[in-house]
């Protein structure tokens, strides 16, 4: 039930610190370490390449998941949109391992791929919020999100839960492989939960930013580089599905290769800067669009922030920033939709789970 909340989406955004803490608890073993089932990490260790298959928001979580697995566990990962993979299968490595990410566990496009890869005899893990769901039953292994039911069509807490569970998986694989990781995931994740809590208490500020940048706009750009680019793809999806503003998540450096032609007086451009190595170049992209009249808004991480930034995120580990940076993006989308009197929880033309291919 949504209790005192006007919408499930807002309630589910607010639940994210709790979900992160719940995941830490569920995945802590008797030796007080974050672990996943040994059978799963053993099976993945046999693989020379991981293929992540998903749709929509879960696909965006997969993009972040690739970074986590490659950076921590040093296993190559490919991320594929389920509906593309099913009829256009890439050349696979010798020993592939498939990870299906699906909040509902019922997405037909993802299931179609699972049926194909099972027929080829490849092992599969499903990361889902729903125990006993089709994708969970049909895969060899399951990792649960423990996010509680997600009712709003726009996925929020499931995205965070997916990234958190993959972070634990990546960390576990890295430990098993003996990779050199200087990372206390348990501690870093609790910092993340606190940071989300802080941001969720800045709703009024975020609401007024949404009102000023999306007021009457028909389109918007969300730019970032590296891991921030992945989060901005999710930010754009969130905005378009509930507010019907046409939005695009874009790699900052790619704008000048065509898309910058779309920038005109007042076009909203939201930029994300959480990574030191791309902070200045993203800010350079903001200057380029501002010079062409864009209405810009920078969201940065503490330590990298500059005066004039609209939102400063509390500092967390650089690989876990998506868990924090996505919060203002979810809230911006929520308030943009609210101000346009859109049906936030049940946007037009969409269903919570897409059970047709
Ligand atoms: O249940 P799944 O995670 O497999 O669903 C995948 C997409 O349909 C879903 O994430 C969709 O994009 C959401 N409406 C996004 O908010």
GROMACS .gro file of N, CA and C and ligand atoms in nm, residues 54-60 101-108 110 127-128 135 150 152-156 158 162 234 237-238 241-242 347 350-354, ligand 1:
model
  130
   54UNK      N    1   1.892  -0.803  -2.095
   54UNK     CA    2   1.784  -0.735  -2.022
   54UNK      C    3   1.713  -0.636  -2.112
   55UNK      N    4   1.610  -0.572  -2.058
   55UNK     CA    5   1.534  -0.471  -2.133
   55UNK      C    6   1.513  -0.348  -2.044
   56UNK      N    7   1.498  -0.233  -2.108
   56UNK     CA    8   1.460  -0.109  -2.038
   56UNK      C    9   1.554  -0.072  -1.924
   57UNK      N   10   1.494  -0.042  -1.811
   57UNK     CA   11   1.573  -0.002  -1.694
   57UNK      C   12   1.671  -0.113  -1.653
   58UNK      N   13   1.628  -0.237  -1.665
   58UNK     CA   14   1.716  -0.348  -1.626
   58UNK      C   15   1.839  -0.353  -1.717
   59UNK      N   16   1.819  -0.317  -1.843
   59UNK     CA   17   1.933  -0.308  -1.936
   59UNK      C   18   2.030  -0.198  -1.888
   60UNK      N   19   1.974  -0.087  -1.844
   60UNK     CA   20   2.061   0.021  -1.795
   60UNK      C   21   2.137  -0.022  -1.669
  101UNK      N   22   1.878  -1.000  -1.630
  101UNK     CA   23   1.833  -0.907  -1.525
  101UNK      C   24   1.689  -0.870  -1.556
  102UNK      N   25   1.600  -0.895  -1.461
  102UNK     CA   26   1.459  -0.863  -1.484
  102UNK      C   27   1.389  -0.843  -1.351
  103UNK      N   28   1.337  -0.724  -1.329
  103UNK     CA   29   1.261  -0.698  -1.207
  103UNK      C   30   1.151  -0.802  -1.193
  104UNK      N   31   1.067  -0.812  -1.296
  104UNK     CA   32   0.948  -0.899  -1.289
  104UNK      C   33   0.981  -1.046  -1.306
  105UNK      N   34   1.088  -1.073  -1.379
  105UNK     CA   35   1.120  -1.212  -1.413
  105UNK      C   36   1.025  -1.267  -1.519
  106UNK      N   37   0.946  -1.179  -1.581
  106UNK     CA   38   0.845  -1.226  -1.678
  106UNK      C   39   0.863  -1.164  -1.816
  107UNK      N   40   0.965  -1.085  -1.837
  107UNK     CA   41   0.980  -1.015  -1.965
  107UNK      C   42   1.002  -1.114  -2.080
  108UNK      N   43   0.908  -1.111  -2.175
  108UNK     CA   44   0.909  -1.212  -2.281
  108UNK      C   45   1.035  -1.203  -2.367
  110UNK      N   46   1.334  -1.121  -2.282
  110UNK     CA   47   1.446  -1.184  -2.210
  110UNK      C   48   1.428  -1.336  -2.207
  127UNK      N   49   1.871  -1.251  -1.224
  127UNK     CA   50   1.868  -1.157  -1.112
  127UNK      C   51   1.730  -1.092  -1.116
  128UNK      N   52   1.646  -1.123  -1.019
  128UNK     CA   53   1.507  -1.079  -1.026
  128UNK      C   54   1.451  -1.044  -0.889
  135UNK      N   55   1.156  -1.643  -1.543
  135UNK     CA   56   1.301  -1.638  -1.569
  135UNK      C   57   1.379  -1.702  -1.455
  150UNK      N   58   0.739  -0.385  -0.654
  150UNK     CA   59   0.750  -0.255  -0.722
  150UNK      C   60   0.622  -0.239  -0.805
  152UNK      N   61   0.480   0.091  -0.921
  152UNK     CA   62   0.483   0.195  -1.025
  152UNK      C   63   0.542   0.136  -1.153
  153UNK      N   64   0.486   0.174  -1.267
  153UNK     CA   65   0.539   0.124  -1.394
  153UNK      C   66   0.685   0.167  -1.412
  154UNK      N   67   0.716   0.290  -1.372
  154UNK     CA   68   0.854   0.338  -1.382
  154UNK      C   69   0.938   0.271  -1.273
  155UNK      N   70   1.036   0.197  -1.316
  155UNK     CA   71   1.118   0.122  -1.221
  155UNK      C   72   1.219   0.214  -1.152
  156UNK      N   73   1.227   0.206  -1.021
  156UNK     CA   74   1.323   0.289  -0.947
  156UNK      C   75   1.406   0.203  -0.851
  158UNK      N   76   1.405  -0.111  -0.810
  158UNK     CA   77   1.459  -0.235  -0.868
  158UNK      C   78   1.594  -0.207  -0.936
  162UNK      N   79   1.926  -0.395  -0.841
  162UNK     CA   80   2.000  -0.473  -0.941
  162UNK      C   81   2.148  -0.437  -0.938
  234UNK      N   82   1.938   0.602  -1.823
  234UNK     CA   83   1.826   0.568  -1.735
  234UNK      C   84   1.746   0.694  -1.700
  237UNK      N   85   1.517   0.774  -1.988
  237UNK     CA   86   1.404   0.680  -1.997
  237UNK      C   87   1.299   0.715  -1.892
  238UNK      N   88   1.345   0.745  -1.771
  238UNK     CA   89   1.252   0.779  -1.663
  238UNK      C   90   1.169   0.900  -1.701
  241UNK      N   91   0.920   0.821  -2.006
  241UNK     CA   92   0.806   0.731  -1.987
  241UNK      C   93   0.697   0.789  -1.899
  242UNK      N   94   0.731   0.879  -1.805
  242UNK     CA   95   0.622   0.930  -1.721
  242UNK      C   96   0.580   1.074  -1.751
  347UNK      N   97   0.172   0.535  -1.659
  347UNK     CA   98   0.185   0.614  -1.781
  347UNK      C   99   0.115   0.546  -1.900
  350UNK      N  100   0.188   0.190  -2.149
  350UNK     CA  101   0.287   0.101  -2.086
  350UNK      C  102   0.223   0.004  -1.987
  351UNK      N  103   0.287  -0.114  -1.975
  351UNK     CA  104   0.244  -0.210  -1.874
  351UNK      C  105   0.362  -0.237  -1.781
  352UNK      N  106   0.335  -0.279  -1.661
  352UNK     CA  107   0.445  -0.304  -1.566
  352UNK      C  108   0.535  -0.416  -1.615
  353UNK      N  109   0.474  -0.527  -1.658
  353UNK     CA  110   0.566  -0.625  -1.718
  353UNK      C  111   0.521  -0.657  -1.860
  354UNK      N  112   0.620  -0.666  -1.946
  354UNK     CA  113   0.593  -0.678  -2.088
  354UNK      C  114   0.607  -0.825  -2.126
  358LIG     O1  115   1.066  -0.665  -1.540
  358LIG     P1  116   1.186  -0.622  -1.622
  358LIG     O2  117   1.295  -0.566  -1.541
  358LIG     O3  118   1.235  -0.733  -1.713
  358LIG     O4  119   1.130  -0.509  -1.716
  358LIG     C1  120   1.211  -0.451  -1.815
  358LIG     C2  121   1.150  -0.325  -1.869
  358LIG     O5  122   1.025  -0.349  -1.928
  358LIG     C3  123   1.134  -0.219  -1.759
  358LIG     O6  124   1.253  -0.192  -1.693
  358LIG     C4  125   1.080  -0.088  -1.818
  358LIG     O7  126   1.175  -0.031  -1.902
  358LIG     C5  127   1.038   0.008  -1.708
  358LIG     N1  128   0.906   0.060  -1.731
  358LIG     C6  129   1.132   0.125  -1.693
  358LIG     O8  130   1.094   0.211  -1.593
   0.00000   0.00000   0.00000
